[in-house]
Short mmCIF file of C-alpha atoms in Angstrom, two decimals:
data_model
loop_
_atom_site.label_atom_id
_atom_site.label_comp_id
_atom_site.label_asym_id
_atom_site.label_seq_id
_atom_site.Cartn_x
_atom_site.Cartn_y
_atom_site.Cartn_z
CA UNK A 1 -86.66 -69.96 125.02
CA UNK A 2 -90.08 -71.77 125.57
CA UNK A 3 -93.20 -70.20 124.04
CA UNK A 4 -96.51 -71.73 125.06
CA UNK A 5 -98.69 -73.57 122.70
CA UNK A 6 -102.78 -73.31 124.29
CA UNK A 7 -105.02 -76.67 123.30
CA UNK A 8 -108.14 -75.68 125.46
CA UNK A 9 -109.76 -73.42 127.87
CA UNK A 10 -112.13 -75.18 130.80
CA UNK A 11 -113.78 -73.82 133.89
CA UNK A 12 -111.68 -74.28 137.02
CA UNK A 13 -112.78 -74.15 140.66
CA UNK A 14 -109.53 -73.62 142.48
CA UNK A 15 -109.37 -73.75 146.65
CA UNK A 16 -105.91 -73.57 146.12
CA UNK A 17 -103.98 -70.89 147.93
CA UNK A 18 -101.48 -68.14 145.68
CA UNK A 19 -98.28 -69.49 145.60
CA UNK A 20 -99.04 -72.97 145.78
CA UNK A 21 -97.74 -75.89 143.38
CA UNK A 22 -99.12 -75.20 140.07
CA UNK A 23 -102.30 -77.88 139.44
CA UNK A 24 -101.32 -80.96 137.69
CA UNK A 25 -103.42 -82.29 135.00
CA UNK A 26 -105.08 -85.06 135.34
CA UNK A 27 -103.19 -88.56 133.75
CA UNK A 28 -106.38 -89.30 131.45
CA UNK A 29 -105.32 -86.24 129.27
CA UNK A 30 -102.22 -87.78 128.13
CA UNK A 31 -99.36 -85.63 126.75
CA UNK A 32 -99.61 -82.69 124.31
CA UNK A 33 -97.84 -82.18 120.76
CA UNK A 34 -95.30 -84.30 119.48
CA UNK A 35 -95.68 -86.05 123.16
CA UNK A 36 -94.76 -82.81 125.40
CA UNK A 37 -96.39 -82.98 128.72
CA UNK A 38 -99.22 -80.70 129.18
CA UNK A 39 -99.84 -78.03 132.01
CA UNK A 40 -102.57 -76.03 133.13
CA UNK A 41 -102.54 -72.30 133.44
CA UNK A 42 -104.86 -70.96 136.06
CA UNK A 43 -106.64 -67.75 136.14
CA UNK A 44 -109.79 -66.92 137.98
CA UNK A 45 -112.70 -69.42 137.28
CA UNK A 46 -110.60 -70.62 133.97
CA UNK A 47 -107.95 -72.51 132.87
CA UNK A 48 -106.02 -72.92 129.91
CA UNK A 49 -104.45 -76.37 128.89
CA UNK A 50 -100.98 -75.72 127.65
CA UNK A 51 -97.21 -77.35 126.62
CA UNK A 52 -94.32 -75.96 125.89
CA UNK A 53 -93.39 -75.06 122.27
CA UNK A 54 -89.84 -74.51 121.01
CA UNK A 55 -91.02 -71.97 118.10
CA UNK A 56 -92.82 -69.29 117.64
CA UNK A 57 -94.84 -70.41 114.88
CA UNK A 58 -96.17 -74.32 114.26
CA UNK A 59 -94.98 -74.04 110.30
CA UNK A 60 -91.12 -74.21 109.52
CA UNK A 61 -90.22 -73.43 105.81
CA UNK A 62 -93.31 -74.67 103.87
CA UNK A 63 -96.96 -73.67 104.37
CA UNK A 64 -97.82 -76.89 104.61
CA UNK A 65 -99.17 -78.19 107.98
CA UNK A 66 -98.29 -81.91 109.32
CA UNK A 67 -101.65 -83.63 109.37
CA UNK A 68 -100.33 -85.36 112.11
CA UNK A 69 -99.86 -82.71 114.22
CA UNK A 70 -103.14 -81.70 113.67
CA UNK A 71 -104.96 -84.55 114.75
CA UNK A 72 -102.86 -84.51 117.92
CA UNK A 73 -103.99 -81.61 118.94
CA UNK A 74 -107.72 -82.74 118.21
CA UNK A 75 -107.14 -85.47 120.02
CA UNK A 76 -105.82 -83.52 123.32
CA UNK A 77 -108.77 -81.42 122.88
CA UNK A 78 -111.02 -84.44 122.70
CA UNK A 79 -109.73 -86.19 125.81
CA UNK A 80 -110.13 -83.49 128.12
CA UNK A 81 -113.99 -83.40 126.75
CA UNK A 82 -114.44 -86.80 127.98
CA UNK A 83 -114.78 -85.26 131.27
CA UNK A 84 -115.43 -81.82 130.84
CA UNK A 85 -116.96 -78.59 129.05
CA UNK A 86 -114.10 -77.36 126.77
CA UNK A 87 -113.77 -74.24 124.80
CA UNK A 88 -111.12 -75.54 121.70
CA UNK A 89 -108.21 -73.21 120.97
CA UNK A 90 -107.82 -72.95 117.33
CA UNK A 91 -105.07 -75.49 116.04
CA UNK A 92 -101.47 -73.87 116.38
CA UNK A 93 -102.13 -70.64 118.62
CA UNK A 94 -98.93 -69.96 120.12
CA UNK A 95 -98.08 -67.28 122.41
CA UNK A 96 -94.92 -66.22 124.22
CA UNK A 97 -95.30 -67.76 127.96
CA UNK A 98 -97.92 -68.38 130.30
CA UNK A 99 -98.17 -65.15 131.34
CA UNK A 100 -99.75 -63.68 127.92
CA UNK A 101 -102.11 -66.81 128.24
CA UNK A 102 -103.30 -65.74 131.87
CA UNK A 103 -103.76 -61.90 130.38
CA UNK A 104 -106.11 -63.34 127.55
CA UNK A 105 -108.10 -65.87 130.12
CA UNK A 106 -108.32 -62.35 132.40
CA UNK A 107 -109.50 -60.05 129.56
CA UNK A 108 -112.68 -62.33 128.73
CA UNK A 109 -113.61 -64.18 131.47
CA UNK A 110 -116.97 -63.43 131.32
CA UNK A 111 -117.31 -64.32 127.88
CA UNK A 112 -115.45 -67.53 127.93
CA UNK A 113 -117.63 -68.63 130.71
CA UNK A 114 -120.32 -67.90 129.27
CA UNK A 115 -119.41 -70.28 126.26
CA UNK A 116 -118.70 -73.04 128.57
CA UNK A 117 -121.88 -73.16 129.96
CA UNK A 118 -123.47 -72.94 126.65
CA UNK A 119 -121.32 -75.85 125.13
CA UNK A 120 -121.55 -77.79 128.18
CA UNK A 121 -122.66 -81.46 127.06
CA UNK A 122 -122.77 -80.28 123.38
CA UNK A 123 -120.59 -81.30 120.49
CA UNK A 124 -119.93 -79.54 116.82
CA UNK A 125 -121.51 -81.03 113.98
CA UNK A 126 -120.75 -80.11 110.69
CA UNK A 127 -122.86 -79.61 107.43
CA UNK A 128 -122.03 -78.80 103.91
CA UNK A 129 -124.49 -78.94 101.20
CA UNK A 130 -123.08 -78.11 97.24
CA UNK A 131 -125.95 -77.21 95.08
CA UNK A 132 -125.82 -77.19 90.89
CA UNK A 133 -127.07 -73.06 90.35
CA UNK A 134 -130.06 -73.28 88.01
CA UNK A 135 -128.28 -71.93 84.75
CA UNK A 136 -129.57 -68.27 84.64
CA UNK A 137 -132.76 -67.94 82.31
CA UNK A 138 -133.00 -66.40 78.98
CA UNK A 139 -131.97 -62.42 79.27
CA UNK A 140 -135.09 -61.40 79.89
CA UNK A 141 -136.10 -57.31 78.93
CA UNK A 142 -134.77 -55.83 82.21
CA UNK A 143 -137.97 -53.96 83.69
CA UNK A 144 -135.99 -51.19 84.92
CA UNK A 145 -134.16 -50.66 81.91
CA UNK A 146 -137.20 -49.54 80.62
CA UNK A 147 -136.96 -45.76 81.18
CA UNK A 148 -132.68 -45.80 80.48
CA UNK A 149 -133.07 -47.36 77.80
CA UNK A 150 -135.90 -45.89 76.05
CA UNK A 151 -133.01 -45.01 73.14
CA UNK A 152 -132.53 -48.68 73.24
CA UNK A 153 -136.00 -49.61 73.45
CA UNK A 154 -137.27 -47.14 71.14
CA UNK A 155 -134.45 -48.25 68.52
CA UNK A 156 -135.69 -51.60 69.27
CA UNK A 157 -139.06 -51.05 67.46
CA UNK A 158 -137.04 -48.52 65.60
CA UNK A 159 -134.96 -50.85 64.34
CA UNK A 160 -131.12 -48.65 65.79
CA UNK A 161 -128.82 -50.26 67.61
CA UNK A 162 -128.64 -49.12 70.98
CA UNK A 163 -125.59 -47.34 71.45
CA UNK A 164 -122.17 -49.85 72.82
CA UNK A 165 -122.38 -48.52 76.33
CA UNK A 166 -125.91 -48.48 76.38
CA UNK A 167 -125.47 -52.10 75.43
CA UNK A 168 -123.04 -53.08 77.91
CA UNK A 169 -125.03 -51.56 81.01
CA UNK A 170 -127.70 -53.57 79.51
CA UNK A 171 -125.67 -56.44 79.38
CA UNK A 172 -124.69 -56.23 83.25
CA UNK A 173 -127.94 -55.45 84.21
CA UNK A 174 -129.21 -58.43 83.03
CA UNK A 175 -126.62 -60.66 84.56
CA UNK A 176 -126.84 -59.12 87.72
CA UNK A 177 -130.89 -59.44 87.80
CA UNK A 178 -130.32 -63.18 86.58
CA UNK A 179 -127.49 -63.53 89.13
CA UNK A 180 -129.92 -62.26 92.06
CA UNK A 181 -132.51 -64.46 91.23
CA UNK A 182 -130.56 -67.80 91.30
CA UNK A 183 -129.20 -66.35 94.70
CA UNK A 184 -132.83 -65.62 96.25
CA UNK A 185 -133.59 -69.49 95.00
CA UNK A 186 -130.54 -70.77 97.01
CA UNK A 187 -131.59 -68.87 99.93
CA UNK A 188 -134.98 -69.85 99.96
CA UNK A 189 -133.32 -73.89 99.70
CA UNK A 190 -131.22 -73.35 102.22
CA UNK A 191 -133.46 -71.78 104.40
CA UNK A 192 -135.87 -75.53 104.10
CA UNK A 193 -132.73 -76.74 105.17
CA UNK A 194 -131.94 -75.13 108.14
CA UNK A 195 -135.71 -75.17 109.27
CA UNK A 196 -135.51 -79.00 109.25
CA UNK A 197 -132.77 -78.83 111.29
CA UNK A 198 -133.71 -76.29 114.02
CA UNK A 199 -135.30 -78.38 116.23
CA UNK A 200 -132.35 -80.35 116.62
CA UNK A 201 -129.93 -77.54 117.77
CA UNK A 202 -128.54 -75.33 120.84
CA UNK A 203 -126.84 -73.06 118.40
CA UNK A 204 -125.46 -72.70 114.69
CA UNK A 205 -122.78 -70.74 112.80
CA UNK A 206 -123.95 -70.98 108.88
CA UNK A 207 -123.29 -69.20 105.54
CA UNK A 208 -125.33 -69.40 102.44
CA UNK A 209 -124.31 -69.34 99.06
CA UNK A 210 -120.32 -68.70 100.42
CA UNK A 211 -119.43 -69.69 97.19
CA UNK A 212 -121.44 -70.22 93.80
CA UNK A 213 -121.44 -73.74 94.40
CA UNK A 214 -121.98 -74.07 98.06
CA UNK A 215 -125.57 -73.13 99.02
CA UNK A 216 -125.13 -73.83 103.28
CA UNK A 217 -121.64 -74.39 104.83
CA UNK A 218 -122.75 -74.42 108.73
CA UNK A 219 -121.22 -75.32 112.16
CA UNK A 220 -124.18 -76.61 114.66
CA UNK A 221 -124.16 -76.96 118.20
CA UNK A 222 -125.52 -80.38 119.41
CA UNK A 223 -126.32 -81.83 122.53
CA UNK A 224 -124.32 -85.38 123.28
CA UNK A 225 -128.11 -87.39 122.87
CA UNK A 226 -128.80 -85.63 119.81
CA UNK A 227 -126.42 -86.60 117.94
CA UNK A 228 -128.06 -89.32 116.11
CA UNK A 229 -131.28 -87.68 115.83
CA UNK A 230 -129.51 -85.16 114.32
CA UNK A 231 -128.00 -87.26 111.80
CA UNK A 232 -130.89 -89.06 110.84
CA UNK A 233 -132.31 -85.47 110.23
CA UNK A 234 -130.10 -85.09 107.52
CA UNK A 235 -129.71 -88.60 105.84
CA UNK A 236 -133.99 -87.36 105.94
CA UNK A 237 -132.99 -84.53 103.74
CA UNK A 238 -130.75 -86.15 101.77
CA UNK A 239 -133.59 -88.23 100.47
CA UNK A 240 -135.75 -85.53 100.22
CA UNK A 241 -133.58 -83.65 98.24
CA UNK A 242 -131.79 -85.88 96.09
CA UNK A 243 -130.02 -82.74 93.69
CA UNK A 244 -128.38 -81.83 96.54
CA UNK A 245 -124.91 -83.00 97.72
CA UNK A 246 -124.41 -83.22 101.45
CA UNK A 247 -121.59 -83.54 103.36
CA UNK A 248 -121.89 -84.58 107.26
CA UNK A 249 -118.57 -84.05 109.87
CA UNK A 250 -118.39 -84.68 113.62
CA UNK A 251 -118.53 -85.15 116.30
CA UNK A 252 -116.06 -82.12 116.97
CA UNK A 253 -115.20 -79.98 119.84
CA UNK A 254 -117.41 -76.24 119.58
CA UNK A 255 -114.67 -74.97 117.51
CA UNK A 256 -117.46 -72.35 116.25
CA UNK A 257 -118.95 -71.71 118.95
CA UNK A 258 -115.94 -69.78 120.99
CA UNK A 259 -116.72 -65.75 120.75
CA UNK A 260 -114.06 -64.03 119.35
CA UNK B 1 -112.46 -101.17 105.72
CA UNK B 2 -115.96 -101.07 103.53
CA UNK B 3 -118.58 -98.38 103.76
CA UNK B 4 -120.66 -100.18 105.69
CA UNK B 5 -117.95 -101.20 108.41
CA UNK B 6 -117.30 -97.52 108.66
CA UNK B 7 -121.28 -96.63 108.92
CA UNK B 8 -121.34 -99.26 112.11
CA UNK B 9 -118.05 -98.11 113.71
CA UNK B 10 -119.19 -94.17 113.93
CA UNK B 11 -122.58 -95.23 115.23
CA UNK B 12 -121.35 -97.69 117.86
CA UNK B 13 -118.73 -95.25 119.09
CA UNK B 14 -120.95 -92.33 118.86
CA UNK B 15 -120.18 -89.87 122.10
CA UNK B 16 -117.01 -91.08 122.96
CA UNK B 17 -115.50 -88.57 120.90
CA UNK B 18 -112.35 -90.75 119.92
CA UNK B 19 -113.52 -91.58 116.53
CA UNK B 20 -111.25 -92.27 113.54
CA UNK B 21 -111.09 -90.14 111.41
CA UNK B 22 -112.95 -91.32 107.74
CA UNK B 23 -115.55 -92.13 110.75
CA UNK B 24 -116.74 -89.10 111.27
CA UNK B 25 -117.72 -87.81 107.67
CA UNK B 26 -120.71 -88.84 106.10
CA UNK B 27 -122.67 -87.99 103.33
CA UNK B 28 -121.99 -87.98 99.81
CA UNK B 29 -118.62 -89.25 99.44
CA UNK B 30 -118.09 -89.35 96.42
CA UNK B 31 -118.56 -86.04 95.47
CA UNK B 32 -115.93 -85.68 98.24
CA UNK B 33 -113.38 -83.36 95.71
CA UNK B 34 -115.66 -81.34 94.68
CA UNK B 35 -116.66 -80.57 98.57
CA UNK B 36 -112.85 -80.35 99.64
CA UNK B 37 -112.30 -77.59 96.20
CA UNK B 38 -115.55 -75.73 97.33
CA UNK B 39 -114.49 -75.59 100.94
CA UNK B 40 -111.08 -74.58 99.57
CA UNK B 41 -112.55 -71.94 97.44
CA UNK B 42 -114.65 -70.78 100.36
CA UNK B 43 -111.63 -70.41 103.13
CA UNK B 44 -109.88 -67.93 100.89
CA UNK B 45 -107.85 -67.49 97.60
CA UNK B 46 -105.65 -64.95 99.47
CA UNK B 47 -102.13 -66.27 100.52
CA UNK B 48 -101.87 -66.28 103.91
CA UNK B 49 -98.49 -64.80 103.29
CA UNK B 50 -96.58 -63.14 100.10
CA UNK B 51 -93.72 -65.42 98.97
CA UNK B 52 -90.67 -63.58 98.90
CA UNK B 53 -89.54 -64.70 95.48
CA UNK B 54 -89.21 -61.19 94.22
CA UNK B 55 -91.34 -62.00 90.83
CA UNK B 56 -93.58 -63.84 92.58
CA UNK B 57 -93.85 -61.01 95.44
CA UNK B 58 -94.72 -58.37 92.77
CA UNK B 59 -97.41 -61.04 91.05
CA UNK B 60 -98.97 -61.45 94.90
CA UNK B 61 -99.26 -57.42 95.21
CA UNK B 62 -100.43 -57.23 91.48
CA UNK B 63 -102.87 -59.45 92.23
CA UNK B 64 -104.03 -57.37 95.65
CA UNK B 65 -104.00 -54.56 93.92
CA UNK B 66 -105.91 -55.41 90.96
CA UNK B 67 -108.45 -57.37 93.11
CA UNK B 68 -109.83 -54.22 95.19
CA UNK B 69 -109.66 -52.26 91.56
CA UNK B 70 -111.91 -55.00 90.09
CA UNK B 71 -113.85 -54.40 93.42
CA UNK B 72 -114.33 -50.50 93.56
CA UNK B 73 -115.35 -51.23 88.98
CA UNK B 74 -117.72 -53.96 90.44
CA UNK B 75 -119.32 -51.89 93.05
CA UNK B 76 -119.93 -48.46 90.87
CA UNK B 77 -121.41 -50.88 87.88
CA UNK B 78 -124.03 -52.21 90.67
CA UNK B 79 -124.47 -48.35 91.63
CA UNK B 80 -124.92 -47.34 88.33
CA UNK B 81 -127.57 -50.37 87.37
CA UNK B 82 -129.27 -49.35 90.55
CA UNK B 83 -129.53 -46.13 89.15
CA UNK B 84 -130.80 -46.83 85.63
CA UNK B 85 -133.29 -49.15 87.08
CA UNK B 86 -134.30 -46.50 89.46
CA UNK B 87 -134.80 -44.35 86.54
CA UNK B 88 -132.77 -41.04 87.51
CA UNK B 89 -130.44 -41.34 84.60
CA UNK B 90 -130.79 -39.99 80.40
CA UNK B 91 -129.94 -41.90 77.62
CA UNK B 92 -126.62 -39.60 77.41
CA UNK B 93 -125.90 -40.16 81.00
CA UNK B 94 -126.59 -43.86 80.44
CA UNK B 95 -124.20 -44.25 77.31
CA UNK B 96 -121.14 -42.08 79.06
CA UNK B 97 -121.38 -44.37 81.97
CA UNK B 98 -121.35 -47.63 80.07
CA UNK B 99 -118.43 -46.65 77.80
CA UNK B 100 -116.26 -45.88 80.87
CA UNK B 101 -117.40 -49.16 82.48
CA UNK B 102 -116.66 -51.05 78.91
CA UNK B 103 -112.96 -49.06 78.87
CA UNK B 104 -112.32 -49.98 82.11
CA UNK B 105 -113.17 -53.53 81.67
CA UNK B 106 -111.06 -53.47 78.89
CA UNK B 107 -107.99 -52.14 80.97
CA UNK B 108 -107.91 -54.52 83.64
CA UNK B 109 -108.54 -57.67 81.44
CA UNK B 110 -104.74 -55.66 79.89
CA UNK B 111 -103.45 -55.60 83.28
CA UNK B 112 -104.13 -58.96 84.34
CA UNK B 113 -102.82 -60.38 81.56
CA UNK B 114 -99.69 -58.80 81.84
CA UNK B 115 -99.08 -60.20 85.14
CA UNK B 116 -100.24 -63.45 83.86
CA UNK B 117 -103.88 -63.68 86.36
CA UNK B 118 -106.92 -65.17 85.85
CA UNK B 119 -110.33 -64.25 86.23
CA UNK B 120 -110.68 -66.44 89.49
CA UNK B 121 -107.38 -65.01 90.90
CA UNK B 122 -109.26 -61.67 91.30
CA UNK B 123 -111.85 -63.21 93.70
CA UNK B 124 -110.94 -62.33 97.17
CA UNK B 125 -112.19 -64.21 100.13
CA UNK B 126 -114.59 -61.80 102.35
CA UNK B 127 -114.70 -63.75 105.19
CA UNK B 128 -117.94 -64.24 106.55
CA UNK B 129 -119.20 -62.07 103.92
CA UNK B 130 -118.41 -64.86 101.51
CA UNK B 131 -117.43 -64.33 97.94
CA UNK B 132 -116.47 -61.14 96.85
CA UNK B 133 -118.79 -61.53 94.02
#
């Protein structure tokens, strides 16, 4: 049995009757994964570019994806944007037949074309920028501990030991105030960041501070011209802010810009 | 091919989309590991499946399991600092709620070592939220 692996979704303006041959796509896309031929699955104002796939799944026994494989499908994806709007299917979607593929293309039209025209002569660039976190200051005398622990602070000057679980919430209180503060820093950073950028962008997907390390970790949507501008925007920043590591990818296809 | 080469060939081919692939990151590359374990760190400690290996299988469920205990701990220890700093607890309430918070500490740092975890292996992967903590 054939299950049908989806590369793409693009607008399609069909005259064609029901019932007639199904489209071909055009040569310039070239052939799908591990050199299948590609088809195109029509429904409404959309179409999905598809091949056939053997399994039901892209893995076999190890987690471990072929690079390879991959890149092929980028490269599908990329093809077809020479000449189109594109909405990118995430790498290794596979569904049972065309059928399930024309349900899903019927269910959000309106959204889907609603992407295309927003990614229409736009590409994906992406930006990741690693910070060091200030090391947390000195435990300061947590303000609001003031009142809790008035056993504690009373024993301070009376020279008691506060009580262990006294200590302890003490403890975590102060790591948690220290742990906000070094977060309100990296958002106020990686706000600078983004407001540089702004200017330079249809649309953006970004996280701050996803992990302690990595203060922005953002998808932006970029018109075709912009491209370089929008580049030079951040080789700006990177001399600007020269504690910062920054990481630059693209062009891509919108992966990140495709509502779920 | 030398950095530079590689700086001329993704400008020159800029917009035809069929770049190579080193082509198309830039930055600073040599911090390049420490991006790939961050962005590794960021997509999710979480297996995307549980290996069947039945002692590994019971270490992936420990590890679930433990995670959203560590969670629920983490999330009443904020509650309870909120509180304190908000003022609307005693000294006695304070000191009962920090020994149960220090005993349950205590247990799960038991617990994980038992099923051989680290701290890190407790972190789960909230998605868009980011970081559990």
């Amino acid at each position: 049995m054939n299950y049908t692996y989806w590369y793409a979704i693009i607008g399609w303006s069909s005259g064609a009757a029901p019932g007639s041959a199904p489209p071909a796509p055009p040569p310039a896309w070239g052939n799908g994964l591990l050199e299948s031929s590609l088809r195109v699955v029509v429904e409404g104002e959309l179409a999905a570019v598809v091949s056939d796939w053997l399994r039901p799944s892209i893995k076999r026994a190890t987690d471990t994806v072929d690079p390879d494989l991959v890149w092929q499908h980028e490269r599908v994806i990329e093809r077809i944007m020479a000449s189109a709007a594109v909405l990118p299917v995430r790498f290794g979607t596979i569904l049972a037949d065309d059928e399930r593929v024309r349900g899903v293309l019927r269910q959000r039209q309106a959204s889907m074309l609603a992407d295309l025209r927003q990614v229409a002569g736009c590409v994906e660039m992406g930006l990741r920028v690693l910070w060091e976190p200030p090391a947390p200051g000195a435990p300061q005398a947590v303000a609001g501990m003031a009142k809790g622990a008035s056993g504690a602070a009373a024993s301070q000057t009376g020279g008691a030991e506060p009580t262990p679980g006294v200590r302890y919430l003490q403890q975590r209180a102060a790591e948690e105030q220290a742990r906000r503060a070094v977060q309100e820093q990296g958002r106020a950073l990686a706000n600078q960041l983004c407001v540089a950028l702004r200017g330079l962008t249809v649309d953006y997907r970004q996280s701050v501070l996803q992990t302690e390390r990595m203060l922005l970790n953002g998808a932006y949507l970029v018109r075709r011209g912009e491209v370089d501008a929008f580049m030079a925007a951040i080789e700006r920043l990177r001399a600007r802010y020269g504690d910062l590591a920054f990481l630059c990818t693209g062009p891509w296809p919108p992966y990140h810009f495709v509502s779920a | 091919v030398g950095a530079q080469e590689k700086e001329a060939g993704m400008y020159s081919e800029q917009g035809t989309g069929l770049q190579g692939q080193e082509e198309r990151i830039r930055g600073d590359l040599a911090l390049i590991d420490e991006f790939a374990s961050e962005i590794a760190k960021a997509e999710g400690v979480l297996p995307s499946r549980l290996n069947a290996d039945p002692e590994k299988l019971e270490q992936g469920l420990a590890k679930l399991v433990l995670a959203v205990v560590d969670l629920l701990r983490r999330l009443m220890e904020k509650q309870a600092i909120r509180r304190i700093e908000g003022g609307s607890l005693d000294d006695e309430e304070i000191e009962r709620l920090g020994l149960a918070f220090m005993r349950m500490e205590e247990k799960l740092e038991e617990i994980k070592r038992a099923f051989g975890l680290e701290h890190e292996d407790l972190n789960l992967n909230m998605g868009p939220l980011g970081d559990l903590w």
